[in-house]
PDB file of C-alpha atoms and ligand atoms in Angstrom:
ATOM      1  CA  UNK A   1      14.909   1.348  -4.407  1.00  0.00           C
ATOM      2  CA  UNK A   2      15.091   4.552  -2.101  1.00  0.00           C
ATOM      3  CA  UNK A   3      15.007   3.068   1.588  1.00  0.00           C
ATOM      4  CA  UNK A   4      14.510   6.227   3.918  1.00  0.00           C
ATOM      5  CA  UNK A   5      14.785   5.623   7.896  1.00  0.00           C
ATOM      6  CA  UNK A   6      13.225   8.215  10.335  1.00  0.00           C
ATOM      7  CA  UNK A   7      13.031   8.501  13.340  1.00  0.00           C
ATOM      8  CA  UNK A   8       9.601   7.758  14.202  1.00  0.00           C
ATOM      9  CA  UNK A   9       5.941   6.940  12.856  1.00  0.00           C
ATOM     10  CA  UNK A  10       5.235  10.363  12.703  1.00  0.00           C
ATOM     11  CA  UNK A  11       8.017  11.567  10.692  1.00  0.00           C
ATOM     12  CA  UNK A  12       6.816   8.466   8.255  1.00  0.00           C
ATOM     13  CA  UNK A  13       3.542   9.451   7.607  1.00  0.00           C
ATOM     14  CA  UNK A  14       4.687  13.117   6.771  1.00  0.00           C
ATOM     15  CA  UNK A  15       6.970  11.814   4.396  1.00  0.00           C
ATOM     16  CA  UNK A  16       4.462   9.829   2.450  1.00  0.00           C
ATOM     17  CA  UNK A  17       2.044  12.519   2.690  1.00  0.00           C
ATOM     18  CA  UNK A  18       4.682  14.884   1.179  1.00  0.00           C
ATOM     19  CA  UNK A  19       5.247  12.217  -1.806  1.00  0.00           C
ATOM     20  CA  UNK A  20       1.381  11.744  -2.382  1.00  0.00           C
ATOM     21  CA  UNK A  21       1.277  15.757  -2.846  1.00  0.00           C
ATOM     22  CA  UNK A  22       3.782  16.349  -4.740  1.00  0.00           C
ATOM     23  CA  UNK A  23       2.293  13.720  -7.838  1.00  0.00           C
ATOM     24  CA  UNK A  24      -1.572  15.893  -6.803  1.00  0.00           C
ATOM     25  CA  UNK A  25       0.295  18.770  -7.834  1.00  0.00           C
ATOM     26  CA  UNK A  26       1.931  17.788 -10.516  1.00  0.00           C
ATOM     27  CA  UNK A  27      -1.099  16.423 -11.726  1.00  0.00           C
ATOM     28  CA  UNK A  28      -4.858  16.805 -10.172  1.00  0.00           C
ATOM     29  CA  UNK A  29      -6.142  14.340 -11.753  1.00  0.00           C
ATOM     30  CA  UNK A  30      -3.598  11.847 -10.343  1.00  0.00           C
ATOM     31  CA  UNK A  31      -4.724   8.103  -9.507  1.00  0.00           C
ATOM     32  CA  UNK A  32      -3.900   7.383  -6.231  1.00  0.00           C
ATOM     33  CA  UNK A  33      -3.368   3.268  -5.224  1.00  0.00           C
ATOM     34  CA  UNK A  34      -5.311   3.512  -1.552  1.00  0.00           C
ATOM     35  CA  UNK A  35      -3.936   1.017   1.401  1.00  0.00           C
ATOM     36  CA  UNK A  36      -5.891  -0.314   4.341  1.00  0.00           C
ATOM     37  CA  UNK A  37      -4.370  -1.626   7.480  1.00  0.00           C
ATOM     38  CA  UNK A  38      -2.658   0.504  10.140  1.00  0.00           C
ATOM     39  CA  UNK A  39       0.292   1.478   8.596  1.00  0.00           C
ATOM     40  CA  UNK A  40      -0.896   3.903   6.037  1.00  0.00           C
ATOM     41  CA  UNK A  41      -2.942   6.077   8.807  1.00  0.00           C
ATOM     42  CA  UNK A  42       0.134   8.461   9.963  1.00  0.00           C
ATOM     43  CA  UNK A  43       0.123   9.360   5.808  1.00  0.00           C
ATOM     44  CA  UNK A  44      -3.789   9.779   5.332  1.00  0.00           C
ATOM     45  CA  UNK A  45      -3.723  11.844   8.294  1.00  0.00           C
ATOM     46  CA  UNK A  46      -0.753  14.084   7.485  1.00  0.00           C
ATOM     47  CA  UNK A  47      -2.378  13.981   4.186  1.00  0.00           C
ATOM     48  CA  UNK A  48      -5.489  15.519   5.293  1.00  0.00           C
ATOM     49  CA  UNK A  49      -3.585  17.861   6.736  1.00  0.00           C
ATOM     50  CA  UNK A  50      -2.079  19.316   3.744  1.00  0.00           C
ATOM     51  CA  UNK A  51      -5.563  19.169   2.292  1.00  0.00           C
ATOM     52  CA  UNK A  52      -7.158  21.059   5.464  1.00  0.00           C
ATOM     53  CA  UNK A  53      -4.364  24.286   5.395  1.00  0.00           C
ATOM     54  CA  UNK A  54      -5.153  24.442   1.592  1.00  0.00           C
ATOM     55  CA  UNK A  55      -1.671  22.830   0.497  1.00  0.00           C
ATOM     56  CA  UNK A  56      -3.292  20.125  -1.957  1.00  0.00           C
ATOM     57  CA  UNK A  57      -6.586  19.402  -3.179  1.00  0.00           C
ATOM     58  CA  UNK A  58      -7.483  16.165  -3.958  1.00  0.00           C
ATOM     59  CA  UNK A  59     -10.965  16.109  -5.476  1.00  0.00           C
ATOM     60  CA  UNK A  60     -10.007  15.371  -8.558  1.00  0.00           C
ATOM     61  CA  UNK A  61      -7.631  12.661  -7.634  1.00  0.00           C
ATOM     62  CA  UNK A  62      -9.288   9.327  -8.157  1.00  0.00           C
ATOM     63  CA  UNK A  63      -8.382   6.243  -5.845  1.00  0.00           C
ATOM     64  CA  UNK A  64      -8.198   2.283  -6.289  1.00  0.00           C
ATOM     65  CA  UNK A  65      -7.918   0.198  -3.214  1.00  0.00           C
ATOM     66  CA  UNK A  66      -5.121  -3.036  -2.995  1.00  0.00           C
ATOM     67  CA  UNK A  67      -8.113  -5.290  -1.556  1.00  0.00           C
ATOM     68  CA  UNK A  68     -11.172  -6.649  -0.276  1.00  0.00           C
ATOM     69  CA  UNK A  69     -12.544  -9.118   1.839  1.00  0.00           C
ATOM     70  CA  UNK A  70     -14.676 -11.760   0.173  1.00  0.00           C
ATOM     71  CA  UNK A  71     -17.971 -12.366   1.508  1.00  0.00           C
ATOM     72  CA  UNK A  72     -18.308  -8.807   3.198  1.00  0.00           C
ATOM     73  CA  UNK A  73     -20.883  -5.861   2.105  1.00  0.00           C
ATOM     74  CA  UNK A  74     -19.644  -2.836   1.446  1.00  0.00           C
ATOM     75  CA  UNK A  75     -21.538  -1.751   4.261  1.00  0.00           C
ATOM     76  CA  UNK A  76     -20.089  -3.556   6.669  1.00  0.00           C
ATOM     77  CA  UNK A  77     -17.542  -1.186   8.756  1.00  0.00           C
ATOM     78  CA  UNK A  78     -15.256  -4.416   8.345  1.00  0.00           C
ATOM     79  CA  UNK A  79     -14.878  -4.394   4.802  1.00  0.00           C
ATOM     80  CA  UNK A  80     -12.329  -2.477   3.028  1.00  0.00           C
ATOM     81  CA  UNK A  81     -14.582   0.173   1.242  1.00  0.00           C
ATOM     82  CA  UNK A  82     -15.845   1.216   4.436  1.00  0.00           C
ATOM     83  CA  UNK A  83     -12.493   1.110   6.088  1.00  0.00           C
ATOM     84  CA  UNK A  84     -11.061   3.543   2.675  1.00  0.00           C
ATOM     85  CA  UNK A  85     -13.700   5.687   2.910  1.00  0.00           C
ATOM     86  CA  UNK A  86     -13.033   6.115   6.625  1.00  0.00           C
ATOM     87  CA  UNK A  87      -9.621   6.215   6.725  1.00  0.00           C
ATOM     88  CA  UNK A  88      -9.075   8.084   3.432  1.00  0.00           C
ATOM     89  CA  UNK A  89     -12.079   9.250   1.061  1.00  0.00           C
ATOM     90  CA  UNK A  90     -13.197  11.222   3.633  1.00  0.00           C
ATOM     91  CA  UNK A  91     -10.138  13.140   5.264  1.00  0.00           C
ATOM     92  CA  UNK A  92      -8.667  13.419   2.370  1.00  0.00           C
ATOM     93  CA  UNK A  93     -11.710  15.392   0.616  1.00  0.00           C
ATOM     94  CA  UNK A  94     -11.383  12.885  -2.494  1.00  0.00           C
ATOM     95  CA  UNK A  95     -14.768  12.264  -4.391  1.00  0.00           C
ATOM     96  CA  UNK A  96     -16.520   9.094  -3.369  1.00  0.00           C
ATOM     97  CA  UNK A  97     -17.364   8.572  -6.597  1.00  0.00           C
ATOM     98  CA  UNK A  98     -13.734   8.283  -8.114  1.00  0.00           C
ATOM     99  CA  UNK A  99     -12.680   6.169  -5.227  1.00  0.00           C
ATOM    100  CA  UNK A 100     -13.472   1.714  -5.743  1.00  0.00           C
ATOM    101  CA  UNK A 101     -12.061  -0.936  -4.092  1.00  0.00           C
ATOM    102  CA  UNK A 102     -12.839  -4.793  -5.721  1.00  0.00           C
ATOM    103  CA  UNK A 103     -16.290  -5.776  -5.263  1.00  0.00           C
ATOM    104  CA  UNK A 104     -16.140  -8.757  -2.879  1.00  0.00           C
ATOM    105  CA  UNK A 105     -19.769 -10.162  -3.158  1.00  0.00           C
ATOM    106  CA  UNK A 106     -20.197 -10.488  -6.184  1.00  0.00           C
ATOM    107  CA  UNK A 107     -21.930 -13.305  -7.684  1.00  0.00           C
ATOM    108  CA  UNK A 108     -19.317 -13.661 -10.143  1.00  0.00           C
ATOM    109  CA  UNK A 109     -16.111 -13.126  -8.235  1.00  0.00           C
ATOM    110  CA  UNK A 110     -13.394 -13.744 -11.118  1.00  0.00           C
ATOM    111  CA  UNK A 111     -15.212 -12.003 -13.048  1.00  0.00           C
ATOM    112  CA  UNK A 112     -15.253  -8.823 -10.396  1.00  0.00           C
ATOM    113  CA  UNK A 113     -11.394  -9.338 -10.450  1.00  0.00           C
ATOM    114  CA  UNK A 114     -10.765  -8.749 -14.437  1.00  0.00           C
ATOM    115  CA  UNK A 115     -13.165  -5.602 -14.417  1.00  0.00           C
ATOM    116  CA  UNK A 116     -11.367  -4.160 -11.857  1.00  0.00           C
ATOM    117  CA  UNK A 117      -7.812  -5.050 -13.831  1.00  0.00           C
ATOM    118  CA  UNK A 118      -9.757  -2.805 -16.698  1.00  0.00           C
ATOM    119  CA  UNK A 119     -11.170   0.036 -14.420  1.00  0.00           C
ATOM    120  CA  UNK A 120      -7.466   0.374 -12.999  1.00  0.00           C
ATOM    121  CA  UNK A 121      -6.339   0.613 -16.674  1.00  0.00           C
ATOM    122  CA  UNK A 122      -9.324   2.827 -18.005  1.00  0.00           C
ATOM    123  CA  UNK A 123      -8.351   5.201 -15.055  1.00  0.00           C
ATOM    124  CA  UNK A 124      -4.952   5.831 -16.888  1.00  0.00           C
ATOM    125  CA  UNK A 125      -3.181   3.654 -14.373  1.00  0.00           C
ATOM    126  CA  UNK A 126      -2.261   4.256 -10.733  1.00  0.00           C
ATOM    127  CA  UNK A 127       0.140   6.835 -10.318  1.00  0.00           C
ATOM    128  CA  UNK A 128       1.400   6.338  -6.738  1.00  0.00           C
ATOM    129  CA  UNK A 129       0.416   2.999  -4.635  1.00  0.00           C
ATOM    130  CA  UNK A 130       0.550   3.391  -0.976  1.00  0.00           C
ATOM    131  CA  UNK A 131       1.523  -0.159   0.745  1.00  0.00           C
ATOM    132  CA  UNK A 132       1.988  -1.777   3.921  1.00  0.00           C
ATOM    133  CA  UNK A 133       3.235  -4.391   4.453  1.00  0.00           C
ATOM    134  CA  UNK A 134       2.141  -7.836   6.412  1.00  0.00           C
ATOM    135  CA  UNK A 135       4.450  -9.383   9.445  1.00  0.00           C
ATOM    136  CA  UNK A 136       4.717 -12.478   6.304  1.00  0.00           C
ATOM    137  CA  UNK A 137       5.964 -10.416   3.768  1.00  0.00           C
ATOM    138  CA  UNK A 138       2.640  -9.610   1.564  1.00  0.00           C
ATOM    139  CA  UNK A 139       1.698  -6.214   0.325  1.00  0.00           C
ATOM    140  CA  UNK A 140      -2.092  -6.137  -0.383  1.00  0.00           C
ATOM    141  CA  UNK A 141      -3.197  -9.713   0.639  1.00  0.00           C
ATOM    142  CA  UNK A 142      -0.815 -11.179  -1.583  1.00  0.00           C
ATOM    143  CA  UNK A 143       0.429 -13.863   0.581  1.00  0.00           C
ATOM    144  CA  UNK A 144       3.749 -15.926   0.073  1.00  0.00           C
ATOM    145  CA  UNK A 145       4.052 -17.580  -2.948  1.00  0.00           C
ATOM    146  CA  UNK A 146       2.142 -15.138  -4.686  1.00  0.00           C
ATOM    147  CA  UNK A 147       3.544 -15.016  -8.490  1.00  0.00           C
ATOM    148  CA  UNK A 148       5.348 -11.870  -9.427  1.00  0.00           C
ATOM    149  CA  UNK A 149       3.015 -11.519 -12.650  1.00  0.00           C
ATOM    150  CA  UNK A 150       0.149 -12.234 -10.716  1.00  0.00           C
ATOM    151  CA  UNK A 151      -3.206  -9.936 -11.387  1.00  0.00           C
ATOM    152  CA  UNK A 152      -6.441  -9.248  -9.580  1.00  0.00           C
ATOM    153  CA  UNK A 153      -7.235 -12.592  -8.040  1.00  0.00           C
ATOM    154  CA  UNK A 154      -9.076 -14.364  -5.482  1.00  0.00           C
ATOM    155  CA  UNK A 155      -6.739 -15.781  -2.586  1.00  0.00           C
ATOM    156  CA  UNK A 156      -6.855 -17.473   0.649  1.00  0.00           C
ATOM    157  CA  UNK A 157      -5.555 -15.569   3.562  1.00  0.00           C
ATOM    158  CA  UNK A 158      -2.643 -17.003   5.064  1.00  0.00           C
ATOM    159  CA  UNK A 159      -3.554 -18.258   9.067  1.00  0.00           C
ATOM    160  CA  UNK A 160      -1.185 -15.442  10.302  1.00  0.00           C
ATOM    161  CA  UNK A 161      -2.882 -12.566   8.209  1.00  0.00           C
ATOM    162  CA  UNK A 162      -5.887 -13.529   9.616  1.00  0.00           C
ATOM    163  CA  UNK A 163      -4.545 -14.112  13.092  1.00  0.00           C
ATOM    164  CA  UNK A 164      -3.031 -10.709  12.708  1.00  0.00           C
ATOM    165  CA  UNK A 165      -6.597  -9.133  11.558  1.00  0.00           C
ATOM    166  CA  UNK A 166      -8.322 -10.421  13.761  1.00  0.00           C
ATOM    167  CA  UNK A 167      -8.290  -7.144  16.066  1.00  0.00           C
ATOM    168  CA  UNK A 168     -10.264  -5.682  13.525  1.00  0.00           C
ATOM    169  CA  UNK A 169     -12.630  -8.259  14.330  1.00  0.00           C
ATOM    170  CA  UNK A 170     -12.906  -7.534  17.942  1.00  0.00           C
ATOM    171  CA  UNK A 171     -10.372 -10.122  18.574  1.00  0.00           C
ATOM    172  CA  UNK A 172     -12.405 -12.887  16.874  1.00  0.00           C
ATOM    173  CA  UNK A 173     -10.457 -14.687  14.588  1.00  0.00           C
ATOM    174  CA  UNK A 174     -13.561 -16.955  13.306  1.00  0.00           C
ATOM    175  CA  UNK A 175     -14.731 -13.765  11.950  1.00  0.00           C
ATOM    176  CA  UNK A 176     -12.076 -12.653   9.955  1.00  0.00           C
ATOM    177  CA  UNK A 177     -13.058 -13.677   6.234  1.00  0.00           C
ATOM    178  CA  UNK A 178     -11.182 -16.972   4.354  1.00  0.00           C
ATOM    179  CA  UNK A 179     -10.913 -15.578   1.137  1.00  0.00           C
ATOM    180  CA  UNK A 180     -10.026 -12.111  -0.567  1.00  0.00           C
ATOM    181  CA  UNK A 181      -9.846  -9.866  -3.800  1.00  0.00           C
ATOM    182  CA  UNK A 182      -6.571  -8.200  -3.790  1.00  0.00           C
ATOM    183  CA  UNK A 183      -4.375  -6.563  -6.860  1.00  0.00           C
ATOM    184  CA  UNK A 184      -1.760  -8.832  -7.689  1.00  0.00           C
ATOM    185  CA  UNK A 185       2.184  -8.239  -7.521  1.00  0.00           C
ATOM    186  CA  UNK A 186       1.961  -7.645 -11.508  1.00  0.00           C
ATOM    187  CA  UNK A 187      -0.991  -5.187 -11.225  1.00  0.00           C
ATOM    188  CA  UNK A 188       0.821  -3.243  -8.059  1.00  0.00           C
ATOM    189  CA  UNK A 189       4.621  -3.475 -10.100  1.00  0.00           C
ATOM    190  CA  UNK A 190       2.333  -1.749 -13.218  1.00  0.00           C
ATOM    191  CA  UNK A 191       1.902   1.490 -10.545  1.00  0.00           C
ATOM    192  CA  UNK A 192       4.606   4.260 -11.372  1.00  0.00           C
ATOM    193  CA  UNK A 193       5.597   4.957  -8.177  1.00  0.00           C
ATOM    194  CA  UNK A 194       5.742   2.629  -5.330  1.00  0.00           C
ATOM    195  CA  UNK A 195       5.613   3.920  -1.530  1.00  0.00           C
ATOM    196  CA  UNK A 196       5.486   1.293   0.843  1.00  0.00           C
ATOM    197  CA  UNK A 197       5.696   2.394   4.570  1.00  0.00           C
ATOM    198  CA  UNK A 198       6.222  -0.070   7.699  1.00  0.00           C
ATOM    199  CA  UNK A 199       6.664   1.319  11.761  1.00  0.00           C
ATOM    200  CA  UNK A 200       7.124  -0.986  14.489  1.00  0.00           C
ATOM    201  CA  UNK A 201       9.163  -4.160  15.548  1.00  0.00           C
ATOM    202  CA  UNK A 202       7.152  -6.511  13.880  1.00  0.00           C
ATOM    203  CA  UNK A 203       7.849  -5.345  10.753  1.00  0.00           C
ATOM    204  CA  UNK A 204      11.598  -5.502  10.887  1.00  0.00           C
ATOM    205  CA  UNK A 205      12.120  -9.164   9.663  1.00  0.00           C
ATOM    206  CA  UNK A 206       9.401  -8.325   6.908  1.00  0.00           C
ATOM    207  CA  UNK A 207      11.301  -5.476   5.773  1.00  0.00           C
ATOM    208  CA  UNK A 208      14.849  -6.662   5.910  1.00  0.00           C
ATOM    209  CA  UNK A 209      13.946  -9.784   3.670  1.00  0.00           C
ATOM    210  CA  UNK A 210      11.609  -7.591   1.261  1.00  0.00           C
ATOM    211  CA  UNK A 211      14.626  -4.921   0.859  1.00  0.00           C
ATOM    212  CA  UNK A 212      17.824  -7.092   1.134  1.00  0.00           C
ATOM    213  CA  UNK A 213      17.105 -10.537   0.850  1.00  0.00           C
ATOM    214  CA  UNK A 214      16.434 -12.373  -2.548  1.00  0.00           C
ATOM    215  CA  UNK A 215      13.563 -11.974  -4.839  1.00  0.00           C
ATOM    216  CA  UNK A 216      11.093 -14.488  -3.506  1.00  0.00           C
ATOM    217  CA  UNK A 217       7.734 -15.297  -3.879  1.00  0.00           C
ATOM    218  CA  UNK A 218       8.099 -16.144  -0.180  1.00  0.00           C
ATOM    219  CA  UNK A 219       8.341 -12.953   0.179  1.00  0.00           C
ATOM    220  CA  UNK A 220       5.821 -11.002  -1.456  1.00  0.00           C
ATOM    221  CA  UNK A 221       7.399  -7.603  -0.937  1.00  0.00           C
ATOM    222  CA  UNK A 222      10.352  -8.003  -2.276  1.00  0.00           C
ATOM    223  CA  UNK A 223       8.951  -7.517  -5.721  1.00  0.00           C
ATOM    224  CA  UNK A 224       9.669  -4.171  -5.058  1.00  0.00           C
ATOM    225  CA  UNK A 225      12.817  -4.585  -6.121  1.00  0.00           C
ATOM    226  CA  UNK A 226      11.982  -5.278  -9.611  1.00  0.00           C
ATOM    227  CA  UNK A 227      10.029  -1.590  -9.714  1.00  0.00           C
ATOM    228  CA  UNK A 228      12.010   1.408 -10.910  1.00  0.00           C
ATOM    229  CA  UNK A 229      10.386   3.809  -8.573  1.00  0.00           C
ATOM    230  CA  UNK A 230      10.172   2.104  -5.409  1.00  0.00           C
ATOM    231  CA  UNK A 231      10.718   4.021  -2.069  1.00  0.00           C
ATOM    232  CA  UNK A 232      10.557   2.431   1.442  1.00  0.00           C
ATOM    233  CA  UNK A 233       9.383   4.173   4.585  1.00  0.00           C
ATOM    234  CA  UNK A 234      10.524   3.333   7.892  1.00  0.00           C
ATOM    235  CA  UNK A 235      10.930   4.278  11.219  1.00  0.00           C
ATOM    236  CA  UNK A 236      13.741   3.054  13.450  1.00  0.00           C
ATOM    237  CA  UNK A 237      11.959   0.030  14.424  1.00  0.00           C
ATOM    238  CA  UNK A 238      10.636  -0.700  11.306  1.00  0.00           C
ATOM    239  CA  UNK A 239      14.603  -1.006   9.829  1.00  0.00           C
ATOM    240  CA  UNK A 240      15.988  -2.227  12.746  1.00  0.00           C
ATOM    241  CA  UNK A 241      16.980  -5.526  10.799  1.00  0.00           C
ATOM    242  CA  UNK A 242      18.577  -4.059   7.543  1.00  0.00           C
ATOM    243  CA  UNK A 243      22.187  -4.960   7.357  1.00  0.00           C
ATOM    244  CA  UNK A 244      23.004  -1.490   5.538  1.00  0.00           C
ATOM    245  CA  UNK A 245      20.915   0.877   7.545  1.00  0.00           C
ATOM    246  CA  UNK A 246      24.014   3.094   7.892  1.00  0.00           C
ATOM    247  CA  UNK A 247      24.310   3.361   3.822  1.00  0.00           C
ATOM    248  CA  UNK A 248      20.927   4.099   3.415  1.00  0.00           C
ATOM    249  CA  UNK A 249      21.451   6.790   6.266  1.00  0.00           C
ATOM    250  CA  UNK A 250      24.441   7.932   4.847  1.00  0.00           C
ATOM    251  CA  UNK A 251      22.721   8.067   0.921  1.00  0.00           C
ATOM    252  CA  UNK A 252      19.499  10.042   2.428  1.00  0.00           C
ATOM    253  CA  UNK A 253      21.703  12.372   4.081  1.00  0.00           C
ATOM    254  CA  UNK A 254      24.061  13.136   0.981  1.00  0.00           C
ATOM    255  CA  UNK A 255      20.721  13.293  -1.758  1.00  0.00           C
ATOM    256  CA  UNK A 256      21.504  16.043  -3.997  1.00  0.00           C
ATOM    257  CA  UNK A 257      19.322  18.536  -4.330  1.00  0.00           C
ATOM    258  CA  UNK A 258      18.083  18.076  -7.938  1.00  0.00           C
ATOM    259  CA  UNK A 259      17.031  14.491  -6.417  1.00  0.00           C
ATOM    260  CA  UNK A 260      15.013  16.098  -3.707  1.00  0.00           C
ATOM    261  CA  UNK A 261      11.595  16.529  -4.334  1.00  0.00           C
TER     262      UNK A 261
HETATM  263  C1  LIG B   1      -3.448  -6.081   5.678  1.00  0.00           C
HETATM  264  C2  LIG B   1      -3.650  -5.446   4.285  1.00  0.00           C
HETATM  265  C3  LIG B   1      -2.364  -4.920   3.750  1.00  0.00           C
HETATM  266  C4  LIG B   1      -1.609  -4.269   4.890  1.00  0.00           C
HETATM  267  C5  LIG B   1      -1.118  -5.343   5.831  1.00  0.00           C
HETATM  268  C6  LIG B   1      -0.491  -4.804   7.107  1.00  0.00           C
HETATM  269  O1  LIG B   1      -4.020  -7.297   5.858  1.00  0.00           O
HETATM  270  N1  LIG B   1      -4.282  -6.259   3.293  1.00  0.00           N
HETATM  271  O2  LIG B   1      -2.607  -4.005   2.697  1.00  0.00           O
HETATM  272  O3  LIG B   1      -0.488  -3.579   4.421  1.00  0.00           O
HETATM  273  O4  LIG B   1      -2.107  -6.296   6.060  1.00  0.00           O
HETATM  274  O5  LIG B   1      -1.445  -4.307   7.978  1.00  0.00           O
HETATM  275  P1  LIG B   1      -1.104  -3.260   9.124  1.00  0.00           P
HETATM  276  O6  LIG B   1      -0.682  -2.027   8.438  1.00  0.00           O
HETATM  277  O7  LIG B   1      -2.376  -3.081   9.876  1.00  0.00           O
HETATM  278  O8  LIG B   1      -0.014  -3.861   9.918  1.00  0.00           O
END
């Protein structure tokens, strides 16, 4: 795992953006694993960026998203395929039509899970998977004690996912949906690269058990540690619990070139 501190959200969001280019131009065609939540908007919009001064294009890209609400129309600005094309299929200039998220009312919802398992795999696979990560340790909405092999699945949010949600509810927690789609740990450890980024105080305890502390299913995000490509995003904040921030300061600092990308 590459763990990379900066010194603010800013500097976080370039350096994902940066990452997510560099696998576009390697390969236009790439299959980019989309993130919703706060966290991934410094990226998207540095991201967009790139895209506006001509520095990527990413209209051939195609995108998955981690999740979905249950229960809530794509319409709805609530739901996550309004919130990816918002936040991402549209500043990023990426084809609507290559970018799906799981459908979450559909009559048959297990069945909506496994086709989405096989449109991920049709697609080639994801190249790079964006993540946050939740203030209980999940990445998509897999919440503690989510198995490590897990795949596409229905699952109960956890009370403080929704409690922490619930401002994109207008503050009403009785709105915020029970149950979700979301890619399992299995389906987001099958990505080739993982890029999770986290800013902010509340995510410190998240991190510092995800990145140090022992593989747990109590901890969601610390499957990362199982992937060979991981890399970890933070700003000062964000890694102000990690016990070796000054090695993985130190490492960053001393990356030889051939390593850089
Ligand atoms: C949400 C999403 C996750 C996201 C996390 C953190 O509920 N399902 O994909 O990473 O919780 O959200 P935020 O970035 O807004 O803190």
């Amino acid at each position: 795992m590459e763990i990379v501190i900066l010194p603010d959200g800013a500097a976080v969001g370039a350096a994902a953006a940066d990452r997510i280019a560099a696998v576009v131009r390697r390969n236009p065609q790439a299959v980019l694993g989309l993130a919703t939540g706060s966290s991934p908007l410094g990226a998207y919009g540095a991201l967009a960026a790139l895209v506006a001064r001509g520095e990527v294009d990413l209209s051939h890209a195609s995108g998955f998203a981690l999740d979905e609400y249950v229960g809530v129309p794509p319409e709805s600005a609530h739901s996550y395929a309004a919130t990816i094309a918002r936040d991402a299929t549209g500043p990023l200039g990426m084809d609507p039509a290559r970018v799906q998220t799981p459908d979450g009312t559909a009559p048959d919802p297990e069945a909506a899970c496994v086709d989405y398992e096989r449109r991920i795999r049709e697609a080639g696979g994801i190249d790079v998977q964006l993540l946050g990560i939740g203030t209980n340790g999940h990445i998509g909405f897999n919440e503690p004690t989510s198995s490590f092999a897990s795949r596409t699945r229905i699952k109960t949010l956890a009370p403080r996912t929704r409690q922490d949600n619930a401002r994109f509810f207008g503050g009403d927690l009785d709105a915020v949906p029970l149950h979700c789609i979301t890619q399992g740990l299995g389906t987001i450890l099958d990505a080739r690269q993982l890029l999770l980024v986290a800013q902010g105080e509340s995510k410190a305890t998240a991190v510092a058990a995800a990145v140090e502390g022992p593989l747990s299913a109590m901890v969601p995000a610390s499957a990362l540690q199982l992937h060979r490509s991981a890399v970890v995003l933070l700003d000062e904040a964000a890694a102000s619990k990690l016990t070796l921030a000054d090695y993985y300061r130190f490492t960053y600092d001393h990356k030889p070139t051939w390593q850089r990308g």
